[in-house]
Short mmCIF file of C-alpha atoms and ligand atoms in Angstrom, two decimals:
data_model
loop_
_atom_site.label_atom_id
_atom_site.label_comp_id
_atom_site.label_asym_id
_atom_site.label_seq_id
_atom_site.Cartn_x
_atom_site.Cartn_y
_atom_site.Cartn_z
CA UNK A 625 4.97 -51.04 13.27
CA UNK A 626 4.65 -51.64 17.01
CA UNK A 627 5.76 -55.14 17.88
CA UNK A 628 2.84 -57.30 19.07
CA UNK A 629 4.91 -58.95 21.78
CA UNK A 630 6.17 -55.66 23.19
CA UNK A 631 2.64 -54.29 23.29
CA UNK A 632 1.35 -57.35 25.07
CA UNK A 633 4.19 -57.21 27.56
CA UNK A 634 3.42 -53.60 28.39
CA UNK A 635 -0.27 -54.37 28.85
CA UNK A 636 0.50 -57.33 31.10
CA UNK A 637 2.83 -55.25 33.25
CA UNK A 638 0.44 -52.32 33.53
CA UNK A 639 -2.55 -54.33 34.83
CA UNK A 640 -3.32 -53.35 38.44
CA UNK A 641 -4.04 -56.66 40.15
CA UNK A 642 -5.40 -55.54 43.49
CA UNK A 643 -8.49 -57.70 43.93
CA UNK A 644 -9.27 -61.37 43.58
CA UNK A 645 -11.68 -60.56 40.73
CA UNK A 646 -9.12 -58.51 38.85
CA UNK A 647 -6.69 -61.43 39.04
CA UNK A 648 -9.33 -63.83 37.68
CA UNK A 649 -10.22 -61.57 34.80
CA UNK A 650 -6.57 -61.15 33.98
CA UNK A 651 -5.94 -64.86 34.03
CA UNK A 652 -8.90 -65.56 31.74
CA UNK A 653 -7.94 -62.82 29.30
CA UNK A 654 -4.46 -64.23 28.79
CA UNK A 655 -4.49 -67.90 29.68
CA UNK A 656 -8.01 -69.31 29.26
CA UNK A 657 -8.04 -72.43 27.09
CA UNK A 658 -10.60 -71.07 24.66
CA UNK A 659 -9.83 -67.44 23.97
CA UNK A 660 -6.76 -66.52 26.13
CA UNK A 661 -4.42 -64.33 24.14
CA UNK A 662 -1.34 -66.26 25.10
CA UNK A 663 -3.12 -69.54 24.39
CA UNK A 664 -3.94 -68.30 20.93
CA UNK A 665 -0.32 -67.38 20.27
CA UNK A 666 0.75 -70.83 21.43
CA UNK A 667 -1.68 -72.39 18.99
CA UNK A 668 -0.14 -70.35 16.16
CA UNK A 669 3.35 -71.75 16.67
CA UNK A 670 2.98 -74.65 14.19
CA UNK A 671 1.91 -72.20 11.46
CA UNK A 672 4.95 -69.94 11.77
CA UNK A 673 7.68 -70.25 9.15
CA UNK A 674 10.18 -72.86 10.33
CA UNK A 675 13.16 -70.46 10.50
CA UNK A 676 11.19 -68.05 12.80
CA UNK A 677 9.38 -70.69 14.78
CA UNK A 678 11.97 -71.07 17.55
CA UNK A 679 12.26 -67.32 18.29
CA UNK A 680 8.47 -66.95 18.15
CA UNK A 681 7.96 -69.81 20.55
CA UNK A 682 10.48 -68.39 22.99
CA UNK A 683 8.80 -65.00 23.04
CA UNK A 684 5.35 -66.50 23.62
CA UNK A 685 6.73 -68.56 26.46
CA UNK A 686 8.34 -65.55 28.05
CA UNK A 687 5.00 -63.70 28.04
CA UNK A 688 3.27 -66.74 29.52
CA UNK A 689 5.80 -66.86 32.36
CA UNK A 690 5.32 -63.14 32.95
CA UNK A 691 1.55 -63.54 33.25
CA UNK A 692 1.95 -66.46 35.65
CA UNK A 693 4.49 -64.57 37.74
CA UNK A 694 2.21 -61.54 38.02
CA UNK A 695 -0.73 -63.69 39.11
CA UNK A 696 1.42 -65.47 41.70
CA UNK A 697 2.80 -62.19 43.10
CA UNK A 698 -0.64 -60.54 43.21
CA UNK A 699 -2.13 -63.48 45.11
CA UNK A 700 0.73 -63.42 47.59
CA UNK A 701 0.27 -59.70 48.12
CA UNK A 702 -3.46 -60.08 48.78
CA UNK A 703 -2.90 -62.93 51.20
CA UNK A 704 -0.37 -60.93 53.19
CA UNK A 705 -2.55 -57.81 53.41
CA UNK A 706 -5.37 -59.96 54.71
CA UNK A 707 -3.29 -61.43 57.54
CA UNK A 708 -2.08 -58.02 58.83
CA UNK A 709 -5.46 -56.38 58.38
CA UNK A 710 -6.50 -54.64 61.60
CA UNK A 711 -9.63 -55.73 63.39
CA UNK A 712 -12.41 -53.26 62.95
CA UNK A 713 -12.50 -50.46 65.52
CA UNK A 714 -14.93 -51.20 68.32
CA UNK A 715 -16.52 -47.87 69.20
CA UNK A 716 -18.35 -49.35 72.17
CA UNK A 717 -15.15 -50.03 74.15
CA UNK A 718 -14.55 -47.68 77.12
CA UNK A 719 -11.84 -45.09 76.46
CA UNK A 720 -8.35 -45.39 77.84
CA UNK A 721 -7.70 -42.72 80.43
CA UNK A 722 -4.42 -40.77 80.00
CA UNK A 723 -2.22 -40.77 83.11
CA UNK A 724 -0.53 -37.37 83.29
CA UNK A 725 2.39 -37.03 85.72
CA UNK A 726 2.65 -34.31 88.36
CA UNK A 727 5.45 -32.34 89.93
CA UNK A 728 6.84 -33.84 93.13
CA UNK A 729 5.72 -31.82 96.19
CA UNK A 730 9.37 -31.16 97.11
CA UNK A 731 10.03 -29.78 93.65
CA UNK A 732 6.92 -27.60 93.83
CA UNK A 733 8.01 -26.22 97.20
CA UNK A 734 11.55 -25.60 95.99
CA UNK A 735 10.23 -23.82 92.89
CA UNK A 736 8.13 -21.52 95.09
CA UNK A 737 11.09 -20.80 97.37
CA UNK A 738 13.30 -20.01 94.38
CA UNK A 739 10.64 -17.70 92.95
CA UNK A 740 10.48 -15.63 96.13
CA UNK A 741 14.23 -15.15 96.47
CA UNK A 742 15.01 -14.58 92.80
CA UNK A 743 12.34 -11.88 92.80
CA UNK A 744 14.44 -10.17 95.54
CA UNK A 745 17.56 -10.33 93.38
CA UNK A 746 19.12 -13.55 94.69
CA UNK A 747 20.91 -15.81 92.24
CA UNK A 748 21.00 -19.61 92.53
CA UNK A 749 24.17 -21.65 93.14
CA UNK A 750 24.98 -25.25 93.91
CA UNK A 751 27.81 -27.16 95.54
CA UNK A 752 29.07 -30.75 95.90
CA UNK A 753 27.33 -33.32 98.10
CA UNK A 754 30.67 -34.93 98.95
CA UNK A 755 32.60 -32.47 101.09
CA UNK A 756 35.73 -32.24 103.16
CA UNK A 757 35.92 -31.38 106.82
CA UNK A 758 37.18 -27.87 106.08
CA UNK A 759 34.09 -26.75 104.14
CA UNK A 760 31.48 -28.63 106.14
CA UNK A 761 32.88 -27.84 109.62
CA UNK A 762 36.21 -26.08 110.21
CA UNK A 763 35.75 -23.00 108.03
CA UNK A 764 32.23 -22.68 109.49
CA UNK A 765 33.75 -22.22 112.93
CA UNK A 766 32.84 -25.64 114.34
CA UNK A 767 35.21 -26.35 117.25
CA UNK A 768 37.25 -29.58 116.92
CA UNK A 769 35.15 -31.43 119.48
CA UNK A 770 31.72 -30.34 118.23
CA UNK A 771 29.21 -33.22 118.46
CA UNK A 772 28.13 -32.83 114.79
CA UNK A 773 31.65 -34.02 113.84
CA UNK A 774 30.85 -37.33 115.46
CA UNK A 775 30.36 -40.47 113.38
CA UNK A 776 26.98 -40.66 115.06
CA UNK A 777 25.68 -37.71 113.05
CA UNK A 778 27.80 -37.63 109.92
CA UNK A 779 28.37 -40.15 107.14
CA UNK A 780 32.12 -40.29 106.57
CA UNK A 781 33.60 -41.61 103.32
CA UNK A 782 37.08 -41.28 104.77
CA UNK A 783 37.49 -41.30 108.54
CA UNK A 784 38.08 -38.05 110.46
CA UNK A 785 41.39 -39.36 111.88
CA UNK A 786 43.14 -38.60 108.58
CA UNK A 787 45.11 -35.35 108.46
CA UNK A 788 42.61 -33.57 106.17
CA UNK A 789 39.94 -34.30 108.77
CA UNK A 790 37.85 -36.68 106.70
CA UNK A 791 35.72 -36.75 103.57
CA UNK A 792 31.98 -36.83 104.21
CA UNK A 793 28.49 -36.41 102.86
CA UNK A 794 27.61 -32.81 103.65
CA UNK A 795 25.34 -32.47 106.65
CA UNK A 796 23.99 -29.08 105.53
CA UNK A 797 24.23 -26.69 102.59
CA UNK A 798 26.29 -24.19 104.61
CA UNK A 799 29.63 -25.44 103.14
CA UNK A 800 28.52 -23.84 99.88
CA UNK A 801 28.71 -20.47 101.70
CA UNK A 802 32.42 -21.18 102.13
CA UNK A 803 32.88 -22.23 98.50
CA UNK A 804 31.18 -19.07 97.23
CA UNK A 805 33.18 -16.75 99.49
CA UNK A 806 36.44 -18.52 98.57
CA UNK A 807 35.80 -18.17 94.87
CA UNK A 808 35.16 -14.43 94.52
CA UNK A 809 35.05 -11.22 96.56
CA UNK A 810 31.75 -9.84 97.98
CA UNK A 811 29.00 -8.81 97.45
CA UNK A 812 26.97 -12.05 97.46
CA UNK A 813 23.24 -12.47 97.27
CA UNK A 814 22.61 -16.11 96.58
CA UNK A 815 20.47 -19.10 97.52
CA UNK A 816 21.76 -22.68 97.38
CA UNK A 817 19.31 -25.57 97.12
CA UNK A 818 20.66 -29.08 97.61
CA UNK A 819 20.55 -32.49 99.21
CA UNK A 820 22.12 -33.12 102.60
CA UNK A 821 22.74 -36.28 104.64
CA UNK A 822 22.54 -37.13 108.31
CA UNK A 823 23.18 -40.35 110.11
CA UNK A 824 19.94 -40.27 112.07
CA UNK A 825 17.45 -42.87 113.23
CA UNK A 826 14.79 -42.99 110.52
CA UNK A 827 11.28 -42.10 111.63
CA UNK A 828 8.23 -40.14 110.49
CA UNK A 829 10.12 -36.89 111.12
CA UNK A 830 13.71 -37.64 110.11
CA UNK A 831 15.33 -39.41 107.23
CA UNK A 832 18.97 -40.12 106.33
CA UNK A 833 18.79 -37.53 103.57
CA UNK A 834 16.76 -34.40 103.01
CA UNK A 835 16.94 -31.08 101.19
CA UNK A 836 17.87 -27.60 102.28
CA UNK A 837 17.97 -24.14 100.81
CA UNK A 838 20.84 -22.02 102.07
CA UNK A 839 20.82 -18.24 101.75
CA UNK A 840 23.79 -15.88 101.88
CA UNK A 841 23.82 -12.12 101.58
CA UNK A 842 27.06 -10.20 102.19
CA UNK A 843 27.79 -6.59 101.40
CA UNK A 844 28.77 -3.37 103.14
CA UNK A 845 26.14 -2.40 105.68
CA UNK A 846 23.94 -5.52 105.68
CA UNK A 847 21.98 -5.66 108.96
CA UNK A 848 19.86 -7.98 111.05
CA UNK A 849 16.91 -5.82 109.95
CA UNK A 850 17.56 -6.83 106.32
CA UNK A 851 17.53 -10.48 107.36
CA UNK A 852 14.21 -10.11 109.19
CA UNK A 853 12.68 -8.26 106.28
CA UNK A 854 13.62 -10.86 103.67
CA UNK A 855 12.52 -13.80 105.82
CA UNK A 856 9.21 -12.15 106.60
CA UNK A 857 8.62 -11.62 102.88
CA UNK A 858 9.48 -15.26 102.32
CA UNK A 859 7.05 -16.49 105.01
CA UNK A 860 4.24 -14.34 103.62
CA UNK A 861 4.80 -15.68 100.11
CA UNK A 862 4.76 -19.32 101.22
CA UNK A 863 2.25 -19.30 104.08
CA UNK A 864 0.00 -16.36 103.31
CA UNK A 865 -0.09 -12.60 103.87
CA UNK A 866 -1.26 -12.80 107.49
CA UNK A 867 1.35 -15.37 108.62
CA UNK A 868 2.64 -14.77 112.14
CA UNK A 869 6.35 -15.38 112.67
CA UNK A 870 8.88 -14.92 115.43
CA UNK A 871 12.66 -14.89 115.79
CA UNK A 872 13.82 -17.04 118.68
CA UNK A 873 17.46 -16.67 119.84
CA UNK A 874 19.50 -19.77 119.03
CA UNK A 875 23.03 -20.87 118.34
CA UNK A 876 25.02 -21.89 115.25
CA UNK A 877 28.84 -21.85 115.17
CA UNK A 878 28.88 -19.86 111.91
CA UNK A 879 26.44 -17.06 112.79
CA UNK A 880 26.41 -14.50 115.58
CA UNK A 881 23.82 -13.59 116.67
CA UNK A 882 21.79 -16.64 115.63
CA UNK A 883 18.08 -17.25 115.58
CA UNK A 884 15.51 -19.82 114.67
CA UNK A 885 12.36 -18.68 112.93
CA UNK A 886 8.99 -20.10 113.92
CA UNK A 887 5.63 -19.57 112.28
CA UNK A 888 2.32 -19.74 114.09
CA UNK A 889 0.28 -22.74 113.00
CA UNK A 890 -3.41 -22.21 113.85
CA UNK A 891 -5.09 -25.39 115.05
CA UNK A 892 -8.48 -25.01 116.82
CA UNK A 893 -8.03 -28.46 118.39
CA UNK A 894 -5.10 -27.19 120.51
CA UNK A 895 -5.65 -25.39 123.85
CA UNK A 896 -3.89 -22.24 122.61
CA UNK A 897 -5.63 -22.35 119.23
CA UNK A 898 -2.36 -23.29 117.52
CA UNK A 899 1.37 -23.78 118.01
CA UNK A 900 4.75 -22.34 116.99
CA UNK A 901 6.61 -24.42 114.41
CA UNK A 902 10.27 -23.95 113.54
CA UNK A 903 10.92 -23.43 109.83
CA UNK A 904 14.55 -22.32 109.54
CA UNK A 905 17.82 -21.27 111.16
CA UNK A 906 19.58 -18.00 110.47
CA UNK A 907 21.92 -15.31 111.75
CA UNK A 908 24.59 -12.76 110.94
CA UNK A 909 27.73 -14.30 109.43
CA UNK A 910 30.27 -14.83 112.22
CA UNK A 911 33.48 -12.76 111.74
CA UNK A 912 35.48 -15.98 112.23
CA UNK A 913 33.90 -17.35 109.06
CA UNK A 914 34.86 -14.21 107.13
CA UNK A 915 38.44 -14.60 108.40
CA UNK A 916 38.56 -18.25 107.29
CA UNK A 917 37.72 -17.30 103.69
CA UNK A 918 39.67 -14.02 103.55
CA UNK A 919 36.74 -11.58 103.55
CA UNK A 920 37.42 -8.41 105.58
CA UNK A 921 35.04 -8.48 108.60
CA UNK A 922 35.70 -4.80 109.27
CA UNK A 923 34.32 -3.85 105.90
CA UNK A 924 31.61 -6.44 105.24
CA UNK A 925 28.67 -7.81 107.15
CA UNK A 926 26.14 -10.37 106.04
CA UNK A 927 23.41 -12.74 106.94
CA UNK A 928 22.83 -16.42 106.24
CA UNK A 929 19.87 -18.73 106.63
CA UNK A 930 19.12 -22.38 106.03
CA UNK A 931 15.79 -24.16 105.78
CA UNK A 932 14.66 -27.74 105.27
CA UNK A 933 12.49 -28.11 102.18
CA UNK A 934 10.77 -31.27 103.48
CA UNK A 935 9.73 -29.48 106.64
CA UNK A 936 8.15 -26.63 104.73
CA UNK A 937 6.44 -28.98 102.26
CA UNK A 938 5.06 -31.06 105.15
CA UNK A 939 3.52 -27.94 106.65
CA UNK A 940 2.09 -26.61 103.41
CA UNK A 941 0.57 -29.89 102.24
CA UNK A 942 -0.19 -31.33 105.66
CA UNK A 943 2.05 -34.37 105.14
CA UNK A 944 2.58 -36.39 108.31
CA UNK A 945 5.52 -38.66 107.41
CA UNK A 946 8.77 -37.51 105.78
CA UNK A 947 9.40 -40.98 104.34
CA UNK A 948 6.50 -40.64 101.91
CA UNK A 949 8.59 -38.15 99.88
CA UNK A 950 11.01 -40.89 98.87
CA UNK A 951 8.79 -43.91 98.39
CA UNK A 952 7.56 -42.97 94.89
CA UNK A 953 4.10 -44.24 95.68
CA UNK A 954 1.92 -42.89 92.88
CA UNK A 955 -1.13 -42.82 95.15
CA UNK A 956 0.75 -40.29 97.30
CA UNK A 957 2.35 -38.33 94.46
CA UNK A 958 -0.85 -38.07 92.41
CA UNK A 959 -2.41 -35.88 95.12
CA UNK A 960 -0.17 -32.91 94.37
N1 LIG B 1263 23.11 -25.07 108.46
C1 LIG B 1263 22.13 -24.93 109.52
C2 LIG B 1263 21.43 -26.27 109.74
O1 LIG B 1263 21.57 -27.16 108.92
C3 LIG B 1263 21.08 -23.88 109.18
C4 LIG B 1263 21.63 -22.50 109.11
C5 LIG B 1263 22.11 -22.02 107.89
C6 LIG B 1263 21.68 -21.69 110.23
C7 LIG B 1263 22.59 -20.72 107.80
C8 LIG B 1263 22.18 -20.43 110.16
C9 LIG B 1263 22.62 -19.93 108.96
O2 LIG B 1263 20.75 -26.46 110.72
#
């Protein structure tokens, strides 16, 4: 025969007490003075045979405690769920606008530059921003008294008087040409993006750091014509199919001959209807540079170029002040 107490206990434990009303009904069913089931059992105690009375009484009391504990716990649970209850959703509030980020204009420009050159079979390399004199100057055929080696132009970490000629923040990406040619034999067909540093007065057109993309192509039979062809393709891709460009003779210690490349910038407000703007430096790798890195200048020829990414981004997006690239002003950045 199922034990009455066990059955009651199971019923008490199974009752889902999730509303105030359910708790009240539960309390009345078990504890009400008139017909509560526990109350009735308590009333029976005096009628139980004396030898069973104590055990009976203890079991009734245990059930009573269980009922009380369940009521107490259920009330506590309800109270807590009320205090964390969310306020009702107000559908009349204006929505919150998402603020998506955008790619920095320098990054966009660099990505476009990379796309052009990788499509012509160039790979991408990088080099250290902290350089020694050998890679930044000497191996690139800078004479010992060249003005760029002056403290005025270069940030030195260790002064140039030391025997290794000083440790410095690279002033251009050209030292990576040296590192590439030192590390493996030709051919090379590579571009090198990176940050460079110059100790210059800060203004709307120059900053103490900026970014360059270096290019290096060395193989048997590489000519000045190849250089012109690739740079023309580059200018068309970045500035449009009908871009006008010119090669203007120039000088760099590490290229011979050397040139600077200008593009024609139409501007109806100017007397000539526009002006020439310099976008990069370039030339054929000087044989002295090949000698410094152990590449045979009788067998190999090559070209190199270097461009400032800021300069190109300023032209493309009509940005008037180089400093805006580094200020992280969202009002500026959100325009791109
Ligand atoms: N390194 C040169 C500069 O910073 C640019 C350059 C690179 C010129 C490669 C020729 C060849 O001005």
